[in-house]
Tab-separated table of C-alpha atoms in Angstrom:
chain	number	residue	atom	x	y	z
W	57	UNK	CA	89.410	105.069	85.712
W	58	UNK	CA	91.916	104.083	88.224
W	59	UNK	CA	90.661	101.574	91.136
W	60	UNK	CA	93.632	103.307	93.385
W	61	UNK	CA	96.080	105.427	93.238
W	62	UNK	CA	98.980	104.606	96.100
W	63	UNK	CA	101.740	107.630	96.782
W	64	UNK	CA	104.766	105.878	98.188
W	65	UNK	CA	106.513	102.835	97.504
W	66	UNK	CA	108.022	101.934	100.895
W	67	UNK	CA	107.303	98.694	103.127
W	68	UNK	CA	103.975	100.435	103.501
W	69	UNK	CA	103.481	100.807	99.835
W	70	UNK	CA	104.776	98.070	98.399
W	71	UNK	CA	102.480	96.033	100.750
W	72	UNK	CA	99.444	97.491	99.948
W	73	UNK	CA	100.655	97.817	96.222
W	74	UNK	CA	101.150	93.923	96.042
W	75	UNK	CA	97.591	93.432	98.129
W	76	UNK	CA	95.734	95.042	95.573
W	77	UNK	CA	97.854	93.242	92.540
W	78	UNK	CA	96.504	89.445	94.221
W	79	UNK	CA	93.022	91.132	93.932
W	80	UNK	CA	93.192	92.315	90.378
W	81	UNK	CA	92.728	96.172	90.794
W	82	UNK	CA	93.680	98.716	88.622
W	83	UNK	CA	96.438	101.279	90.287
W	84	UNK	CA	99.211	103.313	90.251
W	85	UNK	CA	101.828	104.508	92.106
W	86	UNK	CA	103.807	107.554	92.402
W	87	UNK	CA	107.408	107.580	94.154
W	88	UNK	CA	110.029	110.132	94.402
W	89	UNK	CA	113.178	108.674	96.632
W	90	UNK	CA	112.621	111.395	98.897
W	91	UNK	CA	112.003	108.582	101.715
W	92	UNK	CA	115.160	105.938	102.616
W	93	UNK	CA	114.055	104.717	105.630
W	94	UNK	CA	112.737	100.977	103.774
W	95	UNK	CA	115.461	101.149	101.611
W	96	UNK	CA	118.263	101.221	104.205
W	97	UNK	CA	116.848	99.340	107.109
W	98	UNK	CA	118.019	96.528	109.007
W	99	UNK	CA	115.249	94.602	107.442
W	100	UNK	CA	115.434	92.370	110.581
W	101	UNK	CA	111.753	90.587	111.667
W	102	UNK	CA	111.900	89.561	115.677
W	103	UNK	CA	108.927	89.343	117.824
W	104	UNK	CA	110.413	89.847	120.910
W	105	UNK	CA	111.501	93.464	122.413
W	106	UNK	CA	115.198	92.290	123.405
W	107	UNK	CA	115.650	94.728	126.003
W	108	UNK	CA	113.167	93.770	128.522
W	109	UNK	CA	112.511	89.677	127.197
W	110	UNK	CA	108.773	90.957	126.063
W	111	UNK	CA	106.909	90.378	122.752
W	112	UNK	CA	106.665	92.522	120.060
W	113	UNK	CA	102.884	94.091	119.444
W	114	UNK	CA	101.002	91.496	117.501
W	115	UNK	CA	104.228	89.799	116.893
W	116	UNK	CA	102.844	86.363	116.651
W	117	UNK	CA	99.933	87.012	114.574
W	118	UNK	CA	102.299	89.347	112.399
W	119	UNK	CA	104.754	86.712	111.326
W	120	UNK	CA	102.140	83.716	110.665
W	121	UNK	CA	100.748	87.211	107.803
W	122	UNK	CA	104.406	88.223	107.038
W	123	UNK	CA	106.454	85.218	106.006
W	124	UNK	CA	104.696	84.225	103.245
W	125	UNK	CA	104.154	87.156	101.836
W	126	UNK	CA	107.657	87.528	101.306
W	127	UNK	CA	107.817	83.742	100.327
W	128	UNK	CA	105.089	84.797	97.492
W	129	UNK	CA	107.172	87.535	96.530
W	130	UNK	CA	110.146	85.766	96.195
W	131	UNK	CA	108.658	83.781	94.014
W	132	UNK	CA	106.915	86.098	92.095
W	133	UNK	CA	110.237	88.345	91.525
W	134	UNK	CA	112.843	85.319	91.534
W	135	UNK	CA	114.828	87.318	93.854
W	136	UNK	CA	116.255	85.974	97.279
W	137	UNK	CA	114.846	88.039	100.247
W	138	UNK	CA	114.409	86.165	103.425
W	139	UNK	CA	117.582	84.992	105.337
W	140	UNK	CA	116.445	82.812	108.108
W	141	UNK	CA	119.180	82.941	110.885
W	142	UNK	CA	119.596	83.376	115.005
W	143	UNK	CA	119.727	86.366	117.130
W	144	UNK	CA	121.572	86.088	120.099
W	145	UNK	CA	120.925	88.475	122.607
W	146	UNK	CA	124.412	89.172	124.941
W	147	UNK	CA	123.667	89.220	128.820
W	148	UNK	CA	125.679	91.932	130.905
W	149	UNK	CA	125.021	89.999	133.999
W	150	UNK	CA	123.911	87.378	135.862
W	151	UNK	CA	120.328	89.305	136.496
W	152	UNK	CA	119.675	89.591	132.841
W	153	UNK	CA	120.194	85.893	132.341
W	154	UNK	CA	117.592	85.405	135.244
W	155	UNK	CA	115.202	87.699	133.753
W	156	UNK	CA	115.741	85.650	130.501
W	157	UNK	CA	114.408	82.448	132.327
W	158	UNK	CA	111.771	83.918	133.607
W	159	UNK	CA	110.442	85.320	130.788
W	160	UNK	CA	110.693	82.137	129.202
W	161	UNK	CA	107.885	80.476	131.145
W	162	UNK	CA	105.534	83.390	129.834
W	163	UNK	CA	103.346	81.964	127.417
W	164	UNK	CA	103.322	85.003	125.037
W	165	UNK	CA	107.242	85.212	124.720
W	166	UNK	CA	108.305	81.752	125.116
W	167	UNK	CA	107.526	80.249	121.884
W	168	UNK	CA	110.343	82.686	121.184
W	169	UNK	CA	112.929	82.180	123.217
W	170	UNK	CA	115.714	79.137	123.787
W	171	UNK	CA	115.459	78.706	127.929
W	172	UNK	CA	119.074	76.684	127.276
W	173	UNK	CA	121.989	79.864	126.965
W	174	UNK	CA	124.691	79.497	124.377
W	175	UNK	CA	128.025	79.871	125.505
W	176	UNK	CA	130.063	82.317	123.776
W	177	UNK	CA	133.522	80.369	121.843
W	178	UNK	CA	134.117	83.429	119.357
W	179	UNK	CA	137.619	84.613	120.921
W	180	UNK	CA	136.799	88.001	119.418
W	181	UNK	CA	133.118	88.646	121.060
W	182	UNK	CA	133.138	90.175	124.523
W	183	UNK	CA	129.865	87.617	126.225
W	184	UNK	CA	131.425	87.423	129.925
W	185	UNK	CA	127.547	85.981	130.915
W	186	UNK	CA	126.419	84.025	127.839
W	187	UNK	CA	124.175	84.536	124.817
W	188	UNK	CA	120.585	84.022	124.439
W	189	UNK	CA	119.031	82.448	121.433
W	190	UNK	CA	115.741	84.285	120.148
W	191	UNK	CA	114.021	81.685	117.927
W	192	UNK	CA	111.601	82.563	114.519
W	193	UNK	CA	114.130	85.179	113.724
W	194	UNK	CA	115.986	86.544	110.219
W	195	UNK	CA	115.787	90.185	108.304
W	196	UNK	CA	113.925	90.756	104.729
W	197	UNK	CA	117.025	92.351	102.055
W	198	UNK	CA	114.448	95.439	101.921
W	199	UNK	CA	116.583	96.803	99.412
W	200	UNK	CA	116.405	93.877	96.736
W	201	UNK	CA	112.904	93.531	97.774
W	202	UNK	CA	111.929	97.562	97.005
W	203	UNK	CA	113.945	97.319	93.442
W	204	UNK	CA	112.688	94.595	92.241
W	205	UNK	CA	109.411	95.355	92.847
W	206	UNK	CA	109.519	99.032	91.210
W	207	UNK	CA	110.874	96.810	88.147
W	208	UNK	CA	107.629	94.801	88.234
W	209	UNK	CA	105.991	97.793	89.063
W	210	UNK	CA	107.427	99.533	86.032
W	211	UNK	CA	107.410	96.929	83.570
W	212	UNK	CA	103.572	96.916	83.765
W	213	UNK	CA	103.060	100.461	83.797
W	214	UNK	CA	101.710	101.299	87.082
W	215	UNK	CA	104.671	103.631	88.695
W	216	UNK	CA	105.520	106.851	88.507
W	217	UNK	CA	108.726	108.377	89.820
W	218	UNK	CA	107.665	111.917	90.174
W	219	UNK	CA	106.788	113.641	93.119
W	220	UNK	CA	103.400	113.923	93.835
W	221	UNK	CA	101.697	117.664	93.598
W	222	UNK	CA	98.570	117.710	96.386
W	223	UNK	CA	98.006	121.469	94.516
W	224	UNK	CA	97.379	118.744	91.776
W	225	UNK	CA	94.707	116.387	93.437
W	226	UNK	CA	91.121	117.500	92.804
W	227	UNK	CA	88.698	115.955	95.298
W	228	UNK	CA	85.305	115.295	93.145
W	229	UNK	CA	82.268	113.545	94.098
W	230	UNK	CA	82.880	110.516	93.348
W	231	UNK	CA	86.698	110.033	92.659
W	232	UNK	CA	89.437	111.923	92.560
W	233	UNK	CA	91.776	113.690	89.505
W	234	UNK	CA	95.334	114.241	90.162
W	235	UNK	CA	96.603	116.161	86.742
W	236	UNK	CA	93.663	114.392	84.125
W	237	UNK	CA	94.340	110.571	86.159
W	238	UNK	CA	91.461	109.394	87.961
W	239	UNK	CA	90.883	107.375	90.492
W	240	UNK	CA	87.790	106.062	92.596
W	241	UNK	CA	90.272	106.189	95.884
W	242	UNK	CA	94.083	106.930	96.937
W	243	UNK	CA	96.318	106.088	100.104
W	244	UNK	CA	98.967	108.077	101.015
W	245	UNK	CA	101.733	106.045	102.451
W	246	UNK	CA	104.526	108.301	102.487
W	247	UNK	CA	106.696	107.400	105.517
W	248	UNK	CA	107.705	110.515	107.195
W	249	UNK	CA	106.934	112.797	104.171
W	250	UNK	CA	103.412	112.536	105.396
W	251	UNK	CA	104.136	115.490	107.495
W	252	UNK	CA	104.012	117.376	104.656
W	253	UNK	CA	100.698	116.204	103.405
W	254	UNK	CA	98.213	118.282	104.103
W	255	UNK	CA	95.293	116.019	104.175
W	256	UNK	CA	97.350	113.788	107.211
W	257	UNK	CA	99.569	116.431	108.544
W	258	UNK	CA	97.521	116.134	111.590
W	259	UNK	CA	98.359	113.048	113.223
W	260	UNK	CA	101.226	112.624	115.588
W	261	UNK	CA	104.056	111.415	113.426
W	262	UNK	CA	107.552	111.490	114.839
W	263	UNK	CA	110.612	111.806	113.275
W	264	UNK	CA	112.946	108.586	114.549
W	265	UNK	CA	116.345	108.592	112.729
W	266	UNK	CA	118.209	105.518	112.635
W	267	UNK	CA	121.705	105.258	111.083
W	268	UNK	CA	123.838	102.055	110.411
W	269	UNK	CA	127.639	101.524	109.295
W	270	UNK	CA	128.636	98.494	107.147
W	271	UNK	CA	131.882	97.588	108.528
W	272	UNK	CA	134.787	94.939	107.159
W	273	UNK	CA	137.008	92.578	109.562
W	274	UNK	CA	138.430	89.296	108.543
W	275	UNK	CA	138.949	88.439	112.162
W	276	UNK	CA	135.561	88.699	113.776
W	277	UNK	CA	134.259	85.349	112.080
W	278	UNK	CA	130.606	86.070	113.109
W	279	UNK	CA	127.753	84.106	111.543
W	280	UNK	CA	124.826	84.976	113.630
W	281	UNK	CA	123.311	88.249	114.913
W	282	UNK	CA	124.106	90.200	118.338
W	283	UNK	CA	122.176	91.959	120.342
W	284	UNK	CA	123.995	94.253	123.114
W	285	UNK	CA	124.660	97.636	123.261
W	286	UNK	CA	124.233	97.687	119.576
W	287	UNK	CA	123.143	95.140	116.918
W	288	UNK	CA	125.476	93.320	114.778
W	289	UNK	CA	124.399	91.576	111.886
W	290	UNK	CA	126.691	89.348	109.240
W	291	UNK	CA	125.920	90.626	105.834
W	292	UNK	CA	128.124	87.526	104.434
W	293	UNK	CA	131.854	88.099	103.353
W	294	UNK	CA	133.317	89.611	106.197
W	295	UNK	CA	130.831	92.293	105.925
W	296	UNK	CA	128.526	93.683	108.570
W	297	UNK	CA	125.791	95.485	109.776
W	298	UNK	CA	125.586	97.392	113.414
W	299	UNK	CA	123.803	100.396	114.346
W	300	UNK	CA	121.180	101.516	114.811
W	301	UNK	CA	121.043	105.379	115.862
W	302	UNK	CA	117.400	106.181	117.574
W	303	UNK	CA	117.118	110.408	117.124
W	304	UNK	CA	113.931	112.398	117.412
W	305	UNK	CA	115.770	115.307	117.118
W	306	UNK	CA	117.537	115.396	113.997
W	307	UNK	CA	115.089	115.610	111.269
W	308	UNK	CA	117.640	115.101	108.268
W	309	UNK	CA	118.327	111.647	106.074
W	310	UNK	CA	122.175	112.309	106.062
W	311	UNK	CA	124.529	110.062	107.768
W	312	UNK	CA	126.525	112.161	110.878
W	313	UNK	CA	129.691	111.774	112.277
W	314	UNK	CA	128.393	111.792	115.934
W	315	UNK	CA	126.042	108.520	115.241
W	316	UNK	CA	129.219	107.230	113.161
W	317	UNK	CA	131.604	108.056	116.149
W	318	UNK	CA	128.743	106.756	118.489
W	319	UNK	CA	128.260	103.208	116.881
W	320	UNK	CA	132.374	102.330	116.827
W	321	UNK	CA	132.457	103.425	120.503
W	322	UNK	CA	129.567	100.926	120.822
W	323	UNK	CA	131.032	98.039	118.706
W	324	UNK	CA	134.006	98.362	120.412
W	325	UNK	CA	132.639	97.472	123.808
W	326	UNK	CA	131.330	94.060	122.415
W	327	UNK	CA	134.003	92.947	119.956
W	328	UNK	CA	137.802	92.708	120.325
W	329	UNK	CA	139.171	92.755	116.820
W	330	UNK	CA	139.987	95.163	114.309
W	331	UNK	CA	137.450	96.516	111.839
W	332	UNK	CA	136.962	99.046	109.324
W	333	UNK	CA	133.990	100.980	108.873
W	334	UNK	CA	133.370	101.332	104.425
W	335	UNK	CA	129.899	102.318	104.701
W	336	UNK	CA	126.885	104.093	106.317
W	337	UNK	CA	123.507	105.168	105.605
W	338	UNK	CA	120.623	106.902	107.400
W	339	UNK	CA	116.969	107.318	107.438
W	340	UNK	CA	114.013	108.970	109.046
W	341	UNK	CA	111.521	106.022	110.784
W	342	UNK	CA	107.823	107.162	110.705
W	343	UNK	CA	106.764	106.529	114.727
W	344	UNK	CA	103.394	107.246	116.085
W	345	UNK	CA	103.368	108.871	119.347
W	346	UNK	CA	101.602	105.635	121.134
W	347	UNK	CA	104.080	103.192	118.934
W	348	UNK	CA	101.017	101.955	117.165
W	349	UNK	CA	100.611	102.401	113.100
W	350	UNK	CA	97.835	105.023	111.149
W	351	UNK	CA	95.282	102.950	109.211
W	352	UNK	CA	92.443	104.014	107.874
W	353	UNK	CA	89.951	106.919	106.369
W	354	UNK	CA	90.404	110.814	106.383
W	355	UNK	CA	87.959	112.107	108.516
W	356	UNK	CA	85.970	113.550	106.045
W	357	UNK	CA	86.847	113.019	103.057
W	358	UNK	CA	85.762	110.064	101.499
W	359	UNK	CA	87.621	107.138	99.455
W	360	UNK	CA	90.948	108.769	101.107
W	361	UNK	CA	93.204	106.623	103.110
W	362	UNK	CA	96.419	106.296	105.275
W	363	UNK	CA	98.541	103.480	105.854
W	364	UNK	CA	101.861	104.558	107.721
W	365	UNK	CA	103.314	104.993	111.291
W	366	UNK	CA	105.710	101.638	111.692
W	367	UNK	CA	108.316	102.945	113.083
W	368	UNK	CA	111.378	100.560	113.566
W	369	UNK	CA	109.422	97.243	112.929
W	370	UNK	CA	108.155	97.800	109.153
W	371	UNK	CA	108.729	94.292	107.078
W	372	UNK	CA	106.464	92.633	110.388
W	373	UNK	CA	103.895	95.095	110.365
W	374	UNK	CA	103.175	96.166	107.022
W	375	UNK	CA	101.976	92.824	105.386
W	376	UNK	CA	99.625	92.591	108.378
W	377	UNK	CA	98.173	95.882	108.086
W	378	UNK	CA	97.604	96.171	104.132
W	379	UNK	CA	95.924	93.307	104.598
W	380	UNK	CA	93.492	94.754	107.006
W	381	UNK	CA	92.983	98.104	104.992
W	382	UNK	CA	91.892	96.684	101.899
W	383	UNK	CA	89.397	94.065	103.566
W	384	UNK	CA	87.895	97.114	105.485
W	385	UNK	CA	88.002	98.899	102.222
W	386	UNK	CA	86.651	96.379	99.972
W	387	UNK	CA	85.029	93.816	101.948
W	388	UNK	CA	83.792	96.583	104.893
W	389	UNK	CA	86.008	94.562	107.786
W	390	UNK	CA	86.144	96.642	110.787
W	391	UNK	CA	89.847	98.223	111.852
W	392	UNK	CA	91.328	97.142	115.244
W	393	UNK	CA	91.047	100.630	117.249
W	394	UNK	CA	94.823	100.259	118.197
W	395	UNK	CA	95.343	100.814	114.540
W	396	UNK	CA	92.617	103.251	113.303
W	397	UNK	CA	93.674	106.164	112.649
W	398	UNK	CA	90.221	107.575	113.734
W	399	UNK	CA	91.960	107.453	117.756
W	400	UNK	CA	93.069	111.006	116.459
W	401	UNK	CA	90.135	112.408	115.024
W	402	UNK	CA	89.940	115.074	117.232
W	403	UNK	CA	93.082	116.239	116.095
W	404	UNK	CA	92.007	116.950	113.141
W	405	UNK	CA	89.031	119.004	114.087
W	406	UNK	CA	91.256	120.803	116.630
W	407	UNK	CA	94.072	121.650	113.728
W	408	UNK	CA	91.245	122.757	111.022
């Protein structure tokens, strides 16, 4: 018998997935591709909310959990996934630079923040007031980091790609068996496909689409990130990263021409060079109606578990919150209530 099954091998899954591996349970996992959100993110870990100079929930405490993780994993995969480098936010005025000082006497965000501005010598970025230096920053190549670890995953036997049937999941005393595999308990972190589960289709997940285009100029000569009207981040080789798209509308994973038409419009208000746009990808971010993620236990069914909800800020928050899900699992830790899903019990009730 199974310790744990896990269904979903984004951030959220792969976190949990490796939590369980350093404690030597049994599991397995079962992906089907039909969530991109981890795969085609930004990747980007910041602790400070860059449009009002305020810190990120649990930022602090978040990176001390989340860089070495991905140090461990790095070595544990041999692959290269951190990439430690500045974010410069761009000032539109002379206000925005004073609200930068001031925030940088606040002993929450100023850890994070350079109170000396950088002047802006690229002849081909538009930064009339200056640039802003955001310290403790760098992105996580999610997409590196998800392959490689479905390899691992798969060279040991414990992944499935096949979508997972919850006609198939029997709920028995004391375990569960999905199609003759059993398992004493399973999490379900599924990104936004939890709406269709019907065991979690009751808490308040949001559909946030983000896209991003890749885009190619010789001239822009870039080698740290932007933050302005839309983020710009060097990919290496003339290559680069800006978007993203924020849509709670559009429910689909397929790039559009309106965010595509939306982002140049964007990029062309901060930079003055030519550029071509060879790429761009889309995804559906699971958000939580109070920006705050879904840990914990179904309501009444027991051994049964979520792990989902973090939005736009994934590679900081899901080391932090595996973490915290298997020591209340195994080791009977209490949740933070900002994080237990059990703030929407009544929900529940109210949907059944």
């Amino acid at each position: 018998m199974l310790d744990y099954i896990i269904v979903g091998l984004g951030l959220s899954g792969l976190a949990v997935a490796e939590e369980l591996d350093k404690r030597g349970k049994n599991f397995l996992v079962f992906e089907d591709n039909s969530q991109s959100s981890s795969f085609v993110a930004g990747g980007i870990f910041n602790p400070v909310i860059l449009k009002r100079f305020t810190p990120a929930w649990n930022a602090a405490e978040q990176l001390k959990t989340a860089i070495p993780f991905y140090e461990h994993l790095e070595q544990k995969l041999q692959v290269k996934l951190i990439h430690h480098w500045n974010i410069f936010r761009r000032f539109h005025s002379v206000e925005e630079q004073n609200d930068w000082f001031v925030a940088t006497d606040k002993p929450q965000v100023s850890p994070f923040l350079d109170p000396q501005l950088k002047r802006n010598d690229n002849p081909n970025l538009i930064a009339d007031y200056s640039l802003g230096k955001v310290l403790h920053t760098g992105n996580i190549d999610t997409e590196n980091l998800l392959n490689s670890y479905r390899q691992y995953l798969s060279k040991n036997d414990r992944i499935k790609f096949k979508t997972f049937n919850y006609a198939g999941l029997k709920v028995e005393k004391d375990h569960f068996d999905y199609k003759g595999i059993q398992s004493k308990r399973i999490i379900f972190c599924e990104g936004f496909g939890l709406k269709k589960n019907p065991y979690f289709n009751y808490l308040p997940l949001r559909s946030n689409k983000g896209e991003y285009i890749i885009i190619y100029s010789e001239d822009l000569q870039l080698d740290f990130a932007v933050k302005a009207s839309v983020f710009l981040m060097p990919l290496g080789n003339n290559v680069y990263k800006a978007g993203a798209t924020y849509d709670h509308q559009d429910k689909t994973a397929e790039p559009t021409q309106k965010a595509k038409d939306h982002l140049v419009k964007q990029l062309k208000s901060i930079i003055k060079c030519d550029f071509e746009v060879v790429d761009q990808v889309a995804g559906i971010r699971p958000a939580v109606s109070d920006r705050k993620p879904l840990v914990g236990p179904h309501p009444e069914i027991k051994n049964m578990y979520c792990c989902n909800g973090f939005g736009s800020r994934g590679v900081l928050i899901a080391p932090n919150m595996s973490a915290a899900m298997l020591e209340y699992i195994e080791n009977s830790a209490s949740l933070d209530p900002e994080i237990d899903l059990a703030r929407f019990t009544k929900k529940h009730y109210n949907t059944n």
